[in-house]
Tab-separated table of C-alpha atoms and ligand atoms in Angstrom:
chain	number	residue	atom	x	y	z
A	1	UNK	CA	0.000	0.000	0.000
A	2	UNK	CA	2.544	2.291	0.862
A	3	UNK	CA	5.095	2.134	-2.188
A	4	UNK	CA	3.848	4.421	-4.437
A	5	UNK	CA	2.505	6.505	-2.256
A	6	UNK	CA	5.621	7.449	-0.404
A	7	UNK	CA	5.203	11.428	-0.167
A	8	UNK	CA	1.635	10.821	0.950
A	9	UNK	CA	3.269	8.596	4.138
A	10	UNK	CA	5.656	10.976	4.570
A	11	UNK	CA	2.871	13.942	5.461
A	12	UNK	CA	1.097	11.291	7.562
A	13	UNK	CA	4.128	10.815	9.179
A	14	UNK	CA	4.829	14.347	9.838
A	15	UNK	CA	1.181	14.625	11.602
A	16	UNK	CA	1.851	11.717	13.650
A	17	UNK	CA	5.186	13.268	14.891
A	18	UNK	CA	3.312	16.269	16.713
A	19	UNK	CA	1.815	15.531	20.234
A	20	UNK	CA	-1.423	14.507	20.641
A	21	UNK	CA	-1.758	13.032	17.085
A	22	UNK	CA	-1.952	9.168	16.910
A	23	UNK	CA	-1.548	7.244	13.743
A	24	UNK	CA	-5.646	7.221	12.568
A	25	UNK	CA	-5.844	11.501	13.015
A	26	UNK	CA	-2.567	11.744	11.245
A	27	UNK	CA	-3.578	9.341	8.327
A	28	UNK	CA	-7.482	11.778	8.162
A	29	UNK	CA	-5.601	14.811	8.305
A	30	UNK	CA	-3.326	13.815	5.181
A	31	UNK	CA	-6.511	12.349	3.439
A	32	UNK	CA	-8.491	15.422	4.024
A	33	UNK	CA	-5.687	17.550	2.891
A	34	UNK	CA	-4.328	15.714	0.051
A	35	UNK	CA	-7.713	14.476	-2.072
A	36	UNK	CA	-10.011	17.453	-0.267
A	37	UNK	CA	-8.752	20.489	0.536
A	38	UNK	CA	-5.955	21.378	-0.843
A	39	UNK	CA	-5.787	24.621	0.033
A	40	UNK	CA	-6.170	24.304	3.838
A	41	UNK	CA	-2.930	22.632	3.346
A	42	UNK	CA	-1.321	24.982	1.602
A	43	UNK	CA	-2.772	27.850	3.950
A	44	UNK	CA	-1.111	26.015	6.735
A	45	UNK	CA	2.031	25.197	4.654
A	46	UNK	CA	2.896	29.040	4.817
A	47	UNK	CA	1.381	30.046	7.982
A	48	UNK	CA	3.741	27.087	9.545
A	49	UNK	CA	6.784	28.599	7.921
A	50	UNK	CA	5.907	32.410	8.600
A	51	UNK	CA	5.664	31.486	12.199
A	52	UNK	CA	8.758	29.486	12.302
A	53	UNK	CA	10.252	32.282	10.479
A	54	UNK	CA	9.427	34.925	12.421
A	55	UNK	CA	8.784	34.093	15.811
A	56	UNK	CA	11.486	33.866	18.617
A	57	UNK	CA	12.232	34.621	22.287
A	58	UNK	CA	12.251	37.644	24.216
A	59	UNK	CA	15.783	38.143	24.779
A	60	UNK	CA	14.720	39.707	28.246
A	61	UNK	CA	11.872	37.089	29.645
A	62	UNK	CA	12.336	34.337	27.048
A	63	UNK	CA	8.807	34.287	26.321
A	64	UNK	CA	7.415	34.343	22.629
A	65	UNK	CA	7.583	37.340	20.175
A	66	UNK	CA	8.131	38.400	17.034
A	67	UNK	CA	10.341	41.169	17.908
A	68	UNK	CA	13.926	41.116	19.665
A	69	UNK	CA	11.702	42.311	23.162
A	70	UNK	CA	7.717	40.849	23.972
A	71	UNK	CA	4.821	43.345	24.076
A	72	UNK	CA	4.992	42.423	27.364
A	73	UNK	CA	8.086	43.425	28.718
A	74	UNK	CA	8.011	46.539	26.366
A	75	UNK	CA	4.807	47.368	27.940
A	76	UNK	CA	5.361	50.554	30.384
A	77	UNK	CA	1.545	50.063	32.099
A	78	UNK	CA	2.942	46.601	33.438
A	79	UNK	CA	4.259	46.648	37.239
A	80	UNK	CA	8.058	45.961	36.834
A	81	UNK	CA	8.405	45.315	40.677
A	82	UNK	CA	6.665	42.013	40.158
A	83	UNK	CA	7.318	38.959	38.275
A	84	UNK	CA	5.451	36.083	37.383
A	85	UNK	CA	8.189	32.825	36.606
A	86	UNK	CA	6.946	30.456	34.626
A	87	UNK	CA	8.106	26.702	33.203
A	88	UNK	CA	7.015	27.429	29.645
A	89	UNK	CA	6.404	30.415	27.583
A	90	UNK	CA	3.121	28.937	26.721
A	91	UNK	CA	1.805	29.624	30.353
A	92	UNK	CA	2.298	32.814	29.942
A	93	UNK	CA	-0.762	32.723	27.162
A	94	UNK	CA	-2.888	31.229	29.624
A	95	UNK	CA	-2.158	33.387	32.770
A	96	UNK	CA	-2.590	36.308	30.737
A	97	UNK	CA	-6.147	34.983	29.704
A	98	UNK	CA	-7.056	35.029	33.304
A	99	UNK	CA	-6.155	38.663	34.025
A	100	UNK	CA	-4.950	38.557	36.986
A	101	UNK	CA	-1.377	39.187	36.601
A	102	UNK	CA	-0.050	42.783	35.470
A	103	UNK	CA	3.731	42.239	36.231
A	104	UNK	CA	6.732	40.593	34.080
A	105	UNK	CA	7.284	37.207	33.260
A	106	UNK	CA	10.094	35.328	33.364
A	107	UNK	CA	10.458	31.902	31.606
A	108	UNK	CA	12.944	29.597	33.328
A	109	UNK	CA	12.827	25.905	31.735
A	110	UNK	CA	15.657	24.129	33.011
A	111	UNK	CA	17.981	25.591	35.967
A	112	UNK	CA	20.706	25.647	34.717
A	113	UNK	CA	23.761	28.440	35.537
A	114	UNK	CA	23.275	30.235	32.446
A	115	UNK	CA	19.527	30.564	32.606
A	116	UNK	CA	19.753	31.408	36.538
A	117	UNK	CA	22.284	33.975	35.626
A	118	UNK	CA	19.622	35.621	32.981
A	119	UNK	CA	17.072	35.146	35.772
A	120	UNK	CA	19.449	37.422	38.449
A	121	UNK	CA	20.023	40.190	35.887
A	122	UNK	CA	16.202	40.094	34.766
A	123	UNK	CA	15.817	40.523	39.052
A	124	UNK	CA	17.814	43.685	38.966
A	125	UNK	CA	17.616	45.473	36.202
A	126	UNK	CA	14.077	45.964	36.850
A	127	UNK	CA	14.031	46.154	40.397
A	128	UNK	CA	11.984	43.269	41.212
A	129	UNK	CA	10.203	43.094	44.762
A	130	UNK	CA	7.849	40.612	44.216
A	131	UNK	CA	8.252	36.849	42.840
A	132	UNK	CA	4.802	34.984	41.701
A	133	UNK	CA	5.615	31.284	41.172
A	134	UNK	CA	3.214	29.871	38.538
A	135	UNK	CA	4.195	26.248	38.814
A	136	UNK	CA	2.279	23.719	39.444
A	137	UNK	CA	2.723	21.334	42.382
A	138	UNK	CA	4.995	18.846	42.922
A	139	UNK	CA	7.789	17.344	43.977
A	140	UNK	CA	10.319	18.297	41.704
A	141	UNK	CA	8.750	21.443	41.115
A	142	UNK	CA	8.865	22.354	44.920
A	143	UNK	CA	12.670	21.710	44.686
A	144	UNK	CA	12.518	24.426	41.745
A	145	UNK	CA	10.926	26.740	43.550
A	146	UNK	CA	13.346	26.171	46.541
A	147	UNK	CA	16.129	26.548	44.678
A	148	UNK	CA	14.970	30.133	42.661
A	149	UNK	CA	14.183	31.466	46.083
A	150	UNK	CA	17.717	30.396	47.151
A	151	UNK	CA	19.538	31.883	44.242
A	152	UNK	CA	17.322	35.600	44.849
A	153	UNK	CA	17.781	36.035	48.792
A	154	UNK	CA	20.133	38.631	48.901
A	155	UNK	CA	17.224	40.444	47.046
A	156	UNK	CA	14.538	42.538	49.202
A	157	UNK	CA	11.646	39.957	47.620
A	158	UNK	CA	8.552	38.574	48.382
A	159	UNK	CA	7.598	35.285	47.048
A	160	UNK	CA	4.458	33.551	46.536
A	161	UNK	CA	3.102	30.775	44.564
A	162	UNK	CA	-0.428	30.266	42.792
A	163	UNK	CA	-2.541	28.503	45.154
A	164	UNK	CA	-5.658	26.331	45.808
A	165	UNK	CA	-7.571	25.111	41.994
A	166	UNK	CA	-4.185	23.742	40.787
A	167	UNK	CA	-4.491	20.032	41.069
A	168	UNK	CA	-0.685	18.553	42.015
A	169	UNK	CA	1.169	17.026	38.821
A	170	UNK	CA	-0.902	18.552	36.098
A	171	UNK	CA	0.481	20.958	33.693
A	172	UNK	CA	-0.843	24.581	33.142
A	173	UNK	CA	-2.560	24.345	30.313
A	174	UNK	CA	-4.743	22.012	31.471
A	175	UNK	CA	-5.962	23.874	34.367
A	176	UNK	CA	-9.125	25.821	33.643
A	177	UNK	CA	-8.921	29.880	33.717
A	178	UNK	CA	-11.294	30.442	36.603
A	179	UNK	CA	-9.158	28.148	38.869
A	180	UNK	CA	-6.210	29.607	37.792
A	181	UNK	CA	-7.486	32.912	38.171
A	182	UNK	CA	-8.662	31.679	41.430
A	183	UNK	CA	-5.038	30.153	42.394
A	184	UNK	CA	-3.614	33.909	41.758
A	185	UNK	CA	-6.137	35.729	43.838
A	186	UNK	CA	-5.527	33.166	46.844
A	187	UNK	CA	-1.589	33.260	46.101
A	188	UNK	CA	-0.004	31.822	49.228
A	189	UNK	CA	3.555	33.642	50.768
A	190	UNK	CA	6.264	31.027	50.910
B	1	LIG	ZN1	9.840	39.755	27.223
């Protein structure tokens, strides 16, 4: 079945490689976009390779943008006293959806010295007097959190972590907006 068909396998292989996608999604996707709409697929052809093209991190908060700097941290309504570190840049998209954060963020993925470095300057170049931790729960994630705090106490800061709403173990995105926006407003000191 598959010789002869080779660059058709090769699309449904590309679907399957993305998360979420098993093998019968990625084999409908390539049928629907192969034999009936073509043009979907070549709408997302190009939008995939404009985005890829022109979207990178913040060189300050490492979240995403389009431009050297984020709308966010170029943003001179948002409180620079406070920022809000995250695990991955696409938190930031859903803590900004609840509205209940009007600070920085700071993206820190793995801790290692160069990134905790970046973190340190990010602290004092703007001054920073309050920490938000928006990480979920857990083990390791405690130890995170433990070890930021350690790395900023010469700093005048006050930390606190989302709260109550954000089940142990599960990531971010899958927590809904009101309990996150419920976890912010009942922020706990640590
Ligand atoms: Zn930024």
């Amino acid at each position: 079945m598959k010789k002869g068909l080779e660059k058709f396998y090769d699309l449904v292989d590309a679907f399957e490689s993305l998360p979420t996608i098993g093998k019968k999604s990625a084999l409908r996707l390539a049928y629907h976009i192969v034999m009936n709409d073509s043009y979907s697929g070549i709408k997302i052809a190009h939008s995939i390779e404009n985005a890829l093209r022109n979207i990178k991190k913040c060189i300050n908060c490492g979240s995403m943008s389009e431009h050297e700097i984020c709308e966010v941290c170029l943003d001179d309504s948002r409180d620079k006293t406070k920022v809000c570190i995250v695990q991955s840049a696409k938190d930031i998209f859903i803590i900004e959806e609840s509205k209940q954060f009007d600070g920085l963020y700071f993206v820190i993925e793995e801790l290692e010295p160069e990134a905790v470095d970046k973190m340190l300057n990010f602290v004092k170049e703007n001054e920073v007097e309050d920490v938000l931790f928006a990480i979920t729960p857990s083990l390791s994630n405690d130890a995170f959190i433990l070890f930021i705090e350690d790395k900023l106490k010469d700093f005048k800061i006050n930390f606190t972590k989302i709260a109550q709403g954000v089940p142990t173990g599960v990531s971010l995105e899958n927590v809904d907006i009101l309990s996150l926006a419920k976890a912010i407003q009942s922020k706990v000191n640590i």
